[in-house]
Structures are given as structure tokens and as C-alpha cells.
Coordinates of C-alpha atoms in Angstrom, one line a residue:
X135 CA 54.9 12.2 35.7
X136 CA 51.7 10.8 37.4
X137 CA 53.8 7.6 38.1
X138 CA 56.3 9.7 39.7
X139 CA 54.2 11.6 41.8
X140 CA 52.0 8.5 42.8
X141 CA 55.3 6.7 43.9
X142 CA 56.0 9.6 46.2
X143 CA 52.4 10.3 47.6
X144 CA 52.0 9.4 51.1
X145 CA 50.4 6.2 52.0
X146 CA 47.8 8.1 54.3
X147 CA 46.4 10.4 51.6
X148 CA 42.6 10.2 52.0
X149 CA 41.8 12.1 48.7
X150 CA 42.8 13.2 45.4
X151 CA 42.5 16.9 46.6
X152 CA 44.9 16.9 49.6
X153 CA 47.4 15.2 47.1
X154 CA 47.0 18.0 44.7
X155 CA 47.3 20.5 47.5
X156 CA 50.5 18.9 48.7
X157 CA 52.0 19.3 45.1
X158 CA 51.2 22.8 44.4
X159 CA 54.2 25.2 43.8
X160 CA 53.1 27.2 47.5
X161 CA 53.5 24.0 49.5
X162 CA 57.0 23.6 51.2
X163 CA 59.7 21.6 49.7
X164 CA 60.2 18.1 50.6
X165 CA 62.7 17.7 53.5
X166 CA 64.7 14.4 54.6
X167 CA 64.9 13.9 58.3
X168 CA 68.1 15.3 59.9
X169 CA 70.2 13.0 61.5
X170 CA 73.1 14.0 64.4
X171 CA 76.5 12.2 64.8
X172 CA 76.2 13.2 68.8
X173 CA 75.4 10.5 71.0
X174 CA 72.2 11.0 72.9
X175 CA 72.2 12.7 76.4
X176 CA 69.9 12.2 78.9
X177 CA 69.1 15.7 80.6
X178 CA 66.5 14.4 82.9
X179 CA 68.8 14.3 85.9
X180 CA 69.9 17.6 85.1
X181 CA 66.7 19.0 84.9
X182 CA 65.5 17.6 88.2
X183 CA 68.9 18.6 90.0
X184 CA 68.0 22.2 88.9
X185 CA 64.5 22.3 89.6
X186 CA 65.5 20.8 93.4
X187 CA 68.2 23.5 93.5
X188 CA 66.2 26.4 92.7
X189 CA 64.0 25.8 95.8
X190 CA 66.6 25.5 98.2
X191 CA 69.5 27.9 99.4
X192 CA 73.0 27.8 97.9
X193 CA 75.6 26.0 99.7
X194 CA 78.5 28.7 100.8
X195 CA 81.2 26.1 100.5
X196 CA 80.4 25.7 96.7
X197 CA 83.1 27.1 94.1
X198 CA 80.6 26.6 91.2
X199 CA 76.9 26.9 90.5
X200 CA 75.4 25.0 87.6
X201 CA 72.4 27.3 87.4
X202 CA 71.4 31.1 87.4
X203 CA 70.6 31.6 91.1
X204 CA 68.0 34.6 91.9
X205 CA 68.8 37.3 94.0
X206 CA 66.7 35.8 96.9
X207 CA 68.8 32.4 96.8
X208 CA 72.1 34.6 96.9
X209 CA 71.5 36.6 100.0
X210 CA 69.4 34.1 101.7
X211 CA 70.4 33.1 105.1
X212 CA 72.6 30.2 105.8
X213 CA 70.6 27.0 106.8
X214 CA 72.1 24.9 109.5
X215 CA 74.3 25.2 112.4
X216 CA 77.4 27.6 112.0
X217 CA 80.9 27.6 113.1
X218 CA 81.1 30.5 116.0
X219 CA 84.8 31.4 114.7
X220 CA 84.2 30.9 111.2
X221 CA 85.1 33.9 108.8
X222 CA 82.3 35.9 107.4
X223 CA 81.3 34.5 104.1
X224 CA 80.1 36.5 101.0
X225 CA 76.8 34.7 101.3
X226 CA 76.2 36.6 104.5
X227 CA 75.9 39.8 102.6
X228 CA 78.5 42.6 102.1
X229 CA 78.9 43.3 105.9
X230 CA 81.0 46.4 106.8
X231 CA 79.8 46.3 110.4
X232 CA 80.0 43.3 113.3
X233 CA 76.2 43.7 113.1
X234 CA 75.5 43.5 109.6
X235 CA 75.6 45.8 106.9
X236 CA 75.3 49.6 107.4
X237 CA 74.3 51.8 104.5
X238 CA 75.4 55.4 104.1
X239 CA 72.8 57.9 104.3
X240 CA 73.1 61.5 103.1
X241 CA 71.4 64.0 105.3
X242 CA 71.8 67.5 105.6
X243 CA 72.9 68.9 109.1
X244 CA 69.7 71.2 109.4
X245 CA 67.3 68.3 108.6
X246 CA 69.0 66.1 111.1
X247 CA 68.9 68.8 113.7
X248 CA 65.3 69.3 113.2
X249 CA 64.2 65.5 113.4
X250 CA 66.7 65.2 116.3
X251 CA 65.1 68.1 118.4
X252 CA 61.7 66.9 117.2
X253 CA 62.3 63.6 118.7
X254 CA 63.5 65.0 122.0
X255 CA 60.7 67.3 122.3
X256 CA 57.5 65.2 121.0
X257 CA 58.8 61.7 121.1
X258 CA 58.6 60.9 117.3
X259 CA 60.8 61.8 114.1
X260 CA 61.1 61.3 110.6
X261 CA 63.6 58.5 109.2
X262 CA 66.3 59.6 106.7
X263 CA 64.2 58.2 103.8
X264 CA 61.3 60.6 104.9
X265 CA 58.7 57.7 104.3
X266 CA 58.2 56.5 107.9
X267 CA 57.6 57.8 111.3
X268 CA 59.6 56.3 114.3
X269 CA 59.1 57.0 117.9
X270 CA 56.2 56.9 120.3
X271 CA 53.0 56.1 118.0
X272 CA 50.7 57.5 120.9
X273 CA 51.9 60.9 120.7
X274 CA 52.2 61.0 116.9
X275 CA 49.6 63.7 115.7
X276 CA 47.4 63.1 112.5
X277 CA 49.7 65.4 110.6
X278 CA 53.2 65.2 112.1
X279 CA 54.8 68.2 112.7
X280 CA 58.4 69.5 113.5
X281 CA 59.7 72.0 116.0
X282 CA 60.8 74.2 113.3
X283 CA 57.4 74.8 111.7
X284 CA 55.2 76.6 113.6
X285 CA 51.5 76.6 113.5
X286 CA 49.3 79.6 111.6
X287 CA 48.1 80.9 115.0
X288 CA 51.5 81.2 116.4
X289 CA 52.7 83.3 112.9
X290 CA 49.7 85.5 113.5
X291 CA 50.2 86.0 117.1
X292 CA 53.9 87.0 116.5
X293 CA 53.1 89.2 113.6
X294 CA 50.6 91.2 115.6
X295 CA 53.3 91.2 118.6
X296 CA 55.7 92.8 115.9
X297 CA 53.2 95.6 115.0
X298 CA 52.3 96.1 118.6
X299 CA 48.4 95.7 117.8
X300 CA 47.6 92.2 119.0
X301 CA 44.2 92.8 120.1
X302 CA 43.5 89.1 120.9
X303 CA 46.2 88.8 123.8
X304 CA 46.8 92.0 125.5
X305 CA 50.2 92.2 127.1
X306 CA 50.0 92.5 130.9
X307 CA 51.5 95.7 132.5
X308 CA 54.6 93.5 133.9
X309 CA 55.5 92.6 130.2
X310 CA 55.6 96.2 128.9
X311 CA 58.5 97.1 131.2
X312 CA 62.0 96.1 129.7
X313 CA 63.4 95.5 133.0
X314 CA 61.0 92.9 133.9
X315 CA 61.3 89.0 133.1
X316 CA 57.9 88.9 131.5
X317 CA 59.2 91.6 128.9
X318 CA 62.2 89.3 128.0
X319 CA 59.7 86.2 127.6
X320 CA 57.2 88.2 125.2
X321 CA 60.2 89.9 123.3
X322 CA 62.5 87.0 123.0
X323 CA 63.2 85.9 119.6
X324 CA 65.4 83.4 117.1
X325 CA 69.1 84.4 116.7
X326 CA 68.7 84.9 113.2
X327 CA 65.7 87.2 113.6
X328 CA 66.3 90.9 112.9
X329 CA 67.9 92.9 115.5
X330 CA 65.9 95.4 117.7
X331 CA 67.4 98.1 119.5
X332 CA 67.6 97.2 123.1
X333 CA 66.8 99.4 126.0
X334 CA 70.1 101.7 126.9
X335 CA 71.9 100.3 129.6
X336 CA 74.2 102.2 132.2
X337 CA 77.6 101.8 131.2
X338 CA 80.6 101.7 133.6
X339 CA 83.2 104.4 134.0
X340 CA 85.9 102.2 132.2
X341 CA 83.4 101.4 129.3
X342 CA 82.7 105.1 128.9
X343 CA 86.3 106.0 128.8
X344 CA 86.9 103.2 126.1
X345 CA 84.0 104.5 124.0
X346 CA 85.2 108.0 124.0
X347 CA 88.4 107.0 123.3
X348 CA 87.3 104.8 120.3
X349 CA 85.2 107.7 119.1
X350 CA 87.8 110.1 119.1
X351 CA 90.5 107.7 117.2
X352 CA 87.9 106.9 114.7
X353 CA 86.9 110.6 114.1
X354 CA 90.7 111.7 113.9
X355 CA 91.3 108.8 111.2
X356 CA 88.4 110.0 109.0
X357 CA 89.7 113.4 109.2
X358 CA 93.1 112.6 108.4
X359 CA 91.8 110.4 105.5
X360 CA 90.2 113.7 104.1
X361 CA 93.2 115.6 104.8
X362 CA 91.5 118.2 107.3
X363 CA 93.6 117.7 110.1
X364 CA 97.3 118.2 110.8
X365 CA 99.5 115.6 112.6
X366 CA 100.7 116.2 116.0
X367 CA 104.0 117.8 116.1
X368 CA 107.1 116.0 117.1
X369 CA 109.5 117.5 119.5
X370 CA 112.4 118.2 117.0
X371 CA 116.1 117.8 118.6
X372 CA 119.6 117.9 117.6
X373 CA 122.6 117.1 119.6
X374 CA 126.2 118.2 118.6
X375 CA 128.7 115.7 119.9
X376 CA 131.8 117.4 118.5
X377 CA 134.5 119.6 120.3
X378 CA 133.2 122.8 118.8
X379 CA 131.0 123.9 116.2
X380 CA 133.6 126.4 114.7
X381 CA 137.3 126.3 114.7
X382 CA 139.8 129.3 115.4
X383 CA 139.2 130.6 112.1
X384 CA 135.6 130.7 112.4
X385 CA 134.9 128.0 109.9
X386 CA 131.9 125.7 110.5
X387 CA 132.3 121.8 111.2
X388 CA 130.9 120.9 108.1
X389 CA 133.3 122.8 106.0
X390 CA 135.3 120.6 103.7
X391 CA 138.9 120.5 103.8
X392 CA 140.7 122.7 101.5
X393 CA 143.1 120.3 100.2
X394 CA 140.5 117.2 99.6
X395 CA 141.0 116.1 95.9
X396 CA 141.0 112.7 94.4
X397 CA 144.5 111.1 94.4
X398 CA 144.2 108.7 91.6
X399 CA 141.8 108.2 88.7
X400 CA 141.6 104.6 89.0
X401 CA 139.4 102.7 91.9
X402 CA 140.7 99.6 93.9
X403 CA 138.5 96.9 95.6
X404 CA 138.8 97.4 99.5
X405 CA 140.2 94.5 101.3
X406 CA 140.0 95.2 105.4
X407 CA 137.8 97.0 107.6
X408 CA 139.5 100.1 109.2
X409 CA 136.7 101.6 111.3
X410 CA 133.4 100.8 112.6
X411 CA 130.7 103.2 113.7
X412 CA 128.7 102.1 116.5
X413 CA 126.0 104.5 117.7
X414 CA 122.5 103.3 116.4
X415 CA 120.3 101.2 118.6
X416 CA 118.7 99.5 115.6
X417 CA 119.3 98.7 112.1
X418 CA 120.7 101.4 109.8
X419 CA 118.6 101.7 106.4
X420 CA 120.6 104.2 104.4
X421 CA 123.9 106.2 104.3
X422 CA 125.2 109.0 102.3
X423 CA 128.5 110.6 101.8
X424 CA 128.9 114.5 101.9
X425 CA 128.7 115.5 98.2
X426 CA 132.1 115.9 96.3
X427 CA 134.1 115.8 99.2
X428 CA 133.0 112.7 101.5
X429 CA 134.7 114.2 104.8
X430 CA 131.1 113.5 106.6
X431 CA 128.8 110.5 106.4
X432 CA 125.0 110.8 107.1
X433 CA 123.0 107.7 108.4
X434 CA 119.5 107.0 108.7
X435 CA 118.2 104.4 111.1
X436 CA 115.1 102.4 112.4
X437 CA 115.8 103.8 116.0
X438 CA 114.1 107.0 114.4
X439 CA 117.4 109.1 114.4
X440 CA 119.8 110.5 112.0
X441 CA 123.3 110.6 112.6
X442 CA 126.6 112.3 111.1
X443 CA 129.8 110.9 111.2
X444 CA 133.2 112.3 110.7
X445 CA 135.1 110.4 108.1
X446 CA 138.5 111.9 107.9
X447 CA 139.8 113.0 111.3
X448 CA 137.9 111.9 114.6
X449 CA 135.7 109.3 113.2
X450 CA 133.2 110.1 116.0
X451 CA 129.6 111.0 115.8
X452 CA 129.3 114.7 115.0
X453 CA 125.6 115.6 115.4
X454 CA 122.3 113.6 116.1
X455 CA 119.0 114.7 114.3
X456 CA 115.8 113.4 116.1
X457 CA 112.7 114.7 114.4
X458 CA 110.8 111.5 113.4
X459 CA 108.5 109.5 115.5
X460 CA 109.2 106.5 113.5
X461 CA 111.8 104.4 111.4
X462 CA 113.5 106.7 108.8
X463 CA 113.4 105.2 105.4
X464 CA 115.4 107.3 103.0
X465 CA 117.8 110.4 103.1
X466 CA 118.9 112.7 100.5
X467 CA 121.7 115.7 100.4
X468 CA 121.6 118.9 98.7
X469 CA 124.2 119.7 96.0
X470 CA 126.2 122.0 98.7
X471 CA 125.6 119.4 101.5
X472 CA 124.5 122.4 103.9
X473 CA 121.0 120.6 103.9
X474 CA 119.3 117.2 103.5
X475 CA 116.1 115.6 103.5
X476 CA 114.7 112.9 105.5
X477 CA 111.9 110.4 105.0
X478 CA 110.3 108.4 107.7
X479 CA 107.2 106.1 108.2
X480 CA 105.5 108.9 110.4
X481 CA 104.4 110.0 106.8
X482 CA 106.6 113.1 107.2
X483 CA 109.4 114.6 105.2
X484 CA 111.6 116.8 106.6
X485 CA 114.1 119.5 105.2
X486 CA 117.1 119.7 107.9
X487 CA 119.9 122.1 108.2
X488 CA 123.1 120.1 108.4
X489 CA 125.0 122.4 110.6
X490 CA 122.5 123.6 113.2
X491 CA 120.1 120.6 113.2
X492 CA 117.1 122.7 112.7
X493 CA 114.0 121.7 110.7
X494 CA 113.7 124.3 108.1
X495 CA 110.2 122.8 106.7
X496 CA 107.9 119.7 106.9
X497 CA 106.0 118.1 104.2
X498 CA 103.4 115.4 104.3
X499 CA 100.5 114.0 102.4
X500 CA 99.3 111.5 105.0
X501 CA 101.1 108.6 103.0
X502 CA 104.5 107.2 103.5
X503 CA 107.3 108.6 101.6
X504 CA 109.6 105.7 100.1
X505 CA 112.1 108.1 98.4
X506 CA 113.0 111.5 98.3
X507 CA 115.0 113.5 95.9
X508 CA 115.8 117.2 95.3
X509 CA 116.2 118.2 91.5
X510 CA 120.0 118.1 90.7
X511 CA 120.0 121.6 88.9
X512 CA 121.6 124.3 90.9
X513 CA 118.6 126.7 89.9
X514 CA 116.1 124.0 90.9
X515 CA 117.2 122.9 94.5
X516 CA 114.0 124.3 96.0
X517 CA 112.1 121.4 94.2
X518 CA 111.3 118.4 96.1
X519 CA 110.1 114.9 94.6
X520 CA 108.9 112.2 96.8
X521 CA 107.8 108.8 95.9
X522 CA 104.8 107.6 98.1
X523 CA 103.3 104.6 99.0
X524 CA 99.9 105.7 97.5
X525 CA 101.5 105.2 93.9
X526 CA 102.2 108.7 93.4
X527 CA 105.3 111.0 92.9
X528 CA 104.7 114.2 94.3
X529 CA 106.3 117.3 93.5
X530 CA 106.7 120.3 96.1
X531 CA 107.9 123.9 95.9
X532 CA 109.7 124.4 99.2
X533 CA 109.6 128.1 98.9
X534 CA 105.9 128.0 98.9
X535 CA 105.3 124.8 100.6
X536 CA 102.8 123.8 97.6
X537 CA 102.4 120.7 95.9
X538 CA 103.1 121.7 92.2
X539 CA 102.7 118.5 90.4
X540 CA 101.6 114.9 91.1
X541 CA 103.0 112.2 88.8
X542 CA 100.1 109.6 89.1
X543 CA 100.6 106.5 86.6
X544 CA 102.0 103.6 88.6
X545 CA 100.1 100.8 90.2
X546 CA 102.2 100.3 93.2
X547 CA 104.4 102.1 96.0
X548 CA 107.1 104.1 94.3
X549 CA 110.8 103.0 95.0
X550 CA 113.0 105.1 93.5
X551 CA 113.7 108.3 91.4
X552 CA 116.8 108.9 89.0
X553 CA 117.4 111.7 86.9
X554 CA 118.9 111.4 83.5
X555 CA 119.5 113.3 80.4
X556 CA 120.9 116.3 82.0
X557 CA 118.1 116.3 84.6
X558 CA 115.3 116.9 81.7
X559 CA 114.0 113.6 82.7
X560 CA 113.6 111.2 85.5
X561 CA 113.0 107.1 85.9
X562 CA 110.8 105.8 88.7
X563 CA 110.7 102.2 89.7
X564 CA 107.7 100.8 91.7
X565 CA 106.2 97.7 93.1
X566 CA 104.0 97.1 89.8
X567 CA 107.4 95.7 88.6
X568 CA 107.7 98.4 85.9
X569 CA 110.1 101.2 85.3
X570 CA 108.5 104.6 83.8
X571 CA 110.4 107.8 82.6
X572 CA 108.9 111.3 83.1
X573 CA 109.7 114.5 81.5
X574 CA 110.2 116.8 84.5
X575 CA 107.5 118.8 85.1
X576 CA 105.0 117.1 82.9
X577 CA 102.8 114.4 84.7
X578 CA 102.8 111.8 81.3
X579 CA 104.9 108.8 81.1
X580 CA 107.1 109.1 77.9
X581 CA 108.4 105.6 78.2
X582 CA 106.8 102.5 79.9
X583 CA 108.8 99.5 80.5
X584 CA 107.3 96.4 81.8
X585 CA 107.9 92.7 80.8
X586 CA 106.3 89.3 82.1
X587 CA 109.7 88.4 83.4
X588 CA 110.6 91.5 85.4
X589 CA 110.6 91.9 89.2
X590 CA 110.1 94.8 91.4
X591 CA 113.4 97.0 91.3
X592 CA 114.0 98.7 94.9
X593 CA 117.1 100.4 93.8
X594 CA 118.7 102.1 90.8
X595 CA 122.0 103.6 90.6
X596 CA 123.3 105.7 87.6
X597 CA 126.5 105.1 85.8
X598 CA 129.2 107.9 86.4
X599 CA 129.1 108.3 82.5
X600 CA 125.4 108.8 82.6
X601 CA 124.7 106.5 79.7
X602 CA 123.5 103.3 81.8
X603 CA 121.1 102.6 84.8
X604 CA 121.9 99.7 87.2
X605 CA 118.7 98.3 88.6
X606 CA 118.7 96.0 91.6
X607 CA 115.9 93.2 90.7
X608 CA 114.4 91.2 93.1
X609 CA 115.3 87.9 91.0
X610 CA 118.9 88.3 92.4
X611 CA 120.5 89.9 89.6
X612 CA 121.4 93.6 88.5
X613 CA 120.1 94.7 85.1
X614 CA 121.4 97.4 83.0
X615 CA 119.3 100.0 81.2
X616 CA 120.2 102.5 78.7
X617 CA 119.3 106.3 79.3
X618 CA 119.3 107.0 75.7
X619 CA 116.0 107.6 73.8
X620 CA 114.8 104.0 73.8
X621 CA 116.0 103.1 77.4
X622 CA 116.5 99.6 76.3
X623 CA 117.7 96.5 78.4
X624 CA 121.7 95.7 77.9
X625 CA 121.0 91.9 77.6
X626 CA 124.9 91.4 77.6
X627 CA 125.6 93.2 80.8
X628 CA 124.0 91.2 83.8
X629 CA 125.5 91.0 87.2
X630 CA 124.5 87.8 89.5
X631 CA 125.4 85.8 92.3
X632 CA 124.3 87.7 95.1
X633 CA 120.8 87.1 97.2
X634 CA 118.7 89.9 97.5
X635 CA 115.2 88.6 96.9
X636 CA 113.0 90.2 99.6
X637 CA 115.3 92.9 100.6
X638 CA 115.9 96.4 99.3
X639 CA 119.7 96.3 99.0
X640 CA 121.2 99.4 97.3
X641 CA 123.5 99.0 94.0
X642 CA 126.2 101.4 93.4
X643 CA 129.1 102.3 91.0
X644 CA 132.8 103.2 91.7
X645 CA 133.6 106.9 91.0
X646 CA 135.4 105.8 87.9
X647 CA 133.0 103.4 86.8
X648 CA 134.8 100.2 86.4
X649 CA 133.2 98.4 89.4
X650 CA 129.7 97.7 90.3
X651 CA 128.8 96.9 94.0
X652 CA 125.7 95.6 96.1
X653 CA 124.9 94.4 99.6
X654 CA 123.1 91.3 99.8
X655 CA 120.6 89.4 102.2
X656 CA 123.3 87.3 104.0
X657 CA 125.5 90.2 104.9
X658 CA 128.1 90.5 102.0
X659 CA 129.2 93.1 100.1
X660 CA 129.7 92.1 96.5
X661 CA 131.9 93.6 93.5
X662 CA 131.7 92.9 90.0
X663 CA 133.9 94.0 86.9
X664 CA 131.7 96.6 84.8
X665 CA 133.2 95.3 81.6
X666 CA 133.4 91.7 81.9
X667 CA 130.6 91.4 84.4
X668 CA 132.4 88.9 86.5
X669 CA 132.6 88.7 90.3
X670 CA 135.7 90.7 91.3
X671 CA 135.4 90.0 95.3
X672 CA 133.1 89.5 98.1
X673 CA 133.3 90.9 101.4
X674 CA 131.6 89.7 104.6
X675 CA 130.6 92.7 106.1
X676 CA 127.6 92.3 108.5
X677 CA 125.8 89.9 110.5
X678 CA 122.4 90.5 109.1
X679 CA 121.3 92.2 105.9
X680 CA 124.1 94.5 104.2
X681 CA 121.4 96.9 103.1
X682 CA 123.3 99.9 101.8
X683 CA 127.0 100.5 100.2
X684 CA 128.6 103.8 99.3
X685 CA 132.0 104.4 97.5
X686 CA 133.9 107.5 98.8
X687 CA 133.8 110.1 96.1
X688 CA 137.5 110.8 96.5
X689 CA 139.4 108.2 98.4
X690 CA 139.6 105.4 95.3
X691 CA 139.6 102.3 97.6
X692 CA 137.3 103.5 100.6
X693 CA 133.7 102.1 100.9
X694 CA 131.2 102.2 103.6
X695 CA 128.6 99.7 104.2
X696 CA 125.6 99.5 106.5
X697 CA 123.5 96.9 107.9
X698 CA 120.4 95.7 109.7
X699 CA 122.7 95.1 112.8
X700 CA 123.2 98.6 113.6
X701 CA 126.8 99.1 112.5
X702 CA 128.5 101.3 109.7
X703 CA 131.7 99.7 108.6
X704 CA 134.5 101.6 106.8
X705 CA 136.6 99.4 104.2
X706 CA 140.0 100.2 102.7

């Protein structure tokens, strides 16, 4: 072993201790010199070129850079002459303006106005960074201030002026006169300061009249809201247009003919227009045939008038009722036809005598009545129900003129009232897109029908067999509900095809219940078969909206329609 160690010992070993130290187990192992197969590369030129290029700017025409340039080299200006029409290169920076790069600076409008006014007032201002002052250096104070900052002495002076006890600067006598300019100068303040009562100025006669009228109108409106004032009485007039009010036997002109009876049990669809009643100057909103006989036709119009027309003989206007100051919304006959109700946008409900044209009584709650109805029972013909614009159904006793009940559960204006179940209950629809069923005389909802897919239903008609309700829905369809205990929707019966969205077109049945009819927004009257739900016929009736349609109670093939063109048409 000694021979082997001596053979590998370095020649320049100076002592046996050093050799022993090298041979110890803690020393590093013996390593042979490494050799590479790659040829030697002289990187002296590369290092010299990199060192030289690091000190000079980049050539903008280069597409490849052999080293990592610094930011100063990348954005250094181009050295040497430039072509005047050469395009802007990337070496010149991200230029978004002809004069160079413009950076966006977000400055609040108030801060900008503050520095703008300060510069024009004092000659200096702060730049957007807020670190430097620009402008006239000679006028800059030691502590730069803006026009919106007041000195403490100014704050004190204004506070004392507001209190009125400024002892340091007493006001001159001229400044105490509100009519002088000195008073204006001493009392002027910023627009956003609290308002002070100005000295009373003399009003002109025109201004006084306007102020008085405005105050009276406001007081009347407040009193009307509280129900303390009665509305101005409208002059009620009625004009008879017939030949005579009584015939040679003394019978009234509203007396039905004795031989009036239904000629057939089956109804037929009309085909042609046989007569037009023209007398209203504006659109007709509702028509009603005389109960049971239909020899007279009552019409309500937007021209504030109600007219009644002869259907059987002369087919002329028999009487005009004028008692509303605004458009008439709804009308309803009593059971015998001798009286009728009218509801107008003047917030009044009037009870008329059909024969004489006199107003028996007037009812109002200060809200617009949308629908009026008398209880169909013979012993309750003095009870009036009205659906109002304030979400209530109000019940009056017309004998005493007092409100006896209020049904207040709806969330929108009430549109219809329909009696069902032998007049023990009634169904109401509203703008809140729901149906509610009430017990007559009890203001508690016994059935509430509201689904997410439901729309407002401005018209409801009762089937002649009293088992079904047809509801005109504003999604262009007619829905059928049962009048039994559950008031379920009949999904098998649905009448569609007409366009009524946005219009309160009325729906109705033929007297035998075989047909369903409705007006639409395009002036047509639609007829559907009740059993098959198929469209039977469509008649083009009016130029505008066909808002109402009524089937004659005795004539099996005659229908009356009304529209917003002011014409009432009779079809056979």
C-alpha cells in the first residue's frame, strides 16, 4: 500500500504531513481532468462588441438585438439626421400625438375648476400630480392657497356677520338698508349656502292673481283628498229626440213591445251590417241592450254623453243624457230597464231615470269608478257596487245614500264585477293580474286566483248556463274559469287569434251559449265556437278599436258593435 500511495503522490509534496493530510478520508476524492468534444470558441470579439454596443444607442433599423438593452437605450433619441417624411418608429416611444406621447391624467372636475380659477386669480396653480406649482413664481406665496380656501380671519368675519355681532367691523348705515347695493355686497353668499329670507318685494297684479289662484287650487285639492269638500255640480240636461214620449194609449216610449219574443232557440253568426248609428262625436266606450227585450240600445261615449237608440222601428236616437263633465267609462241597466247607472272619469256615479232623463242620485268617493253594477236580485236593486281606481269595491245603499261596505283586498284598480252562484258571490278582476271571489256583503276573499303567467283581465262575461266565466286576458286570449267551488281554469278551452293587448275589449256570449265573441284592437269582431274553440268567423267592423260587442237578447242573429271611431253598427 505504501508503494501505491507513493506512486500517486504529487511530485511537489513538501512534507510527509501534507501527504498524510491529502490521503485522509475527509479529503476530496481524486478527479480526472474533464475534456469537451466541442471546438474552442473565441468569445473575445463578442464581449468587445457587447461592451461597445452597451455604450451607444440602438439602431432603429435592426430586427435582432444580440444583448439585453437597458430602458435608457430603448427609449434614447435617435442619433444622426432623420428623414423628414419617414414614419414614426417604435424607438421614438409610444407616440399618440404629433408632438409626442400624451399621458392620461384623471382629475376630478372640482379639482380642475379649483386650480383653473386659482391660476386665473393668483397666477399660479398646482399640476395634476399635486407635487409641483406652475405659473408665475414671483406671485407664489410661501404656502400656496386656492380660491376655495378662505383664510381663518375671513371665516371668523363671516361667522360674526351671520350672528350679527361683529364688533370688529361695524356695518355702515348704508349696508343696513336692504334696498341698497352695500347691503347686497355685505350679504352676498355662495349659491350652495343656506337660504335667507329675502326682503318682501311688491308683486304685480298679475302675480297676485296667479298666487291667489294657485293657493285656492291647492287648498281645494287638499280638502278634496280629505273628503271635506263637495265637487262642483255639473248641469244635468236631457234631450228627447223622438216624436212623442207617450203614444195614443198613454204608454211610455221605453215600454217594450208586447209581441217581442225569441223566434228561435239557436243563434247564427251575422254576415252583414244592416244599420249604423252615428251621433257621438268621440269614441263609444260601452253599449248595453235593454234587458230581456233589446228594443233599445244604450251607449256611453268619450264625448261625456249617453245616448239611447231605437232598435226595432225608427232606429234613431231617442234621448241624450248629459250629466258628466268627462268621458263616460261604464253603464249598467237595472233589471227592468227603467233606470241605469253611469260611471265617468269625473269621479261621479249617476243613477238615471231612463224615461225622463233625470238624475235620481249621484255617488262619489273622490276616485274614478271603472265599473258599476247593481245587485241582480229583485229585492236588492237598491244596492250599488262600484270598482274604483283606488283598489276598492265600494257598496252603496242608494236609499240612504250611505256606503255600507268596502271590499279592500286588491292591489290595483278594479276592472270588472261579475255575480255568480245565484248572486250570492261575485268575482272581481283588477290591474294586479288576479281574480278574487267574494261573498256578497262580507269583505273577505274566499278564493284568490293569481299565477305568474296571468295577465290583467279587463272584461269578464258569464256563460248563459252560469257554469263558466270567460275572461279577456291581455295576452291575446280568452280564458275560461269554472264558477263552481274551486273556480278552476279550464285548460281545454282557450280562445285566441285576436289582438287585444293594451285595449279593454269586451267579451260576450250568444244567448244560447254556442258562440263566444270579442272585439279586438284592429277593429274586427271575432266569433268562436264554444265546443270546439275554433274560430268561426271574423267581421271587419270599425276603422279603429272595436271595444264593445253585444248580442241581441231576442233576435238570434243580430249583434251590435261599437268602436273608437264613434260609430255603433248593427249586424244581421
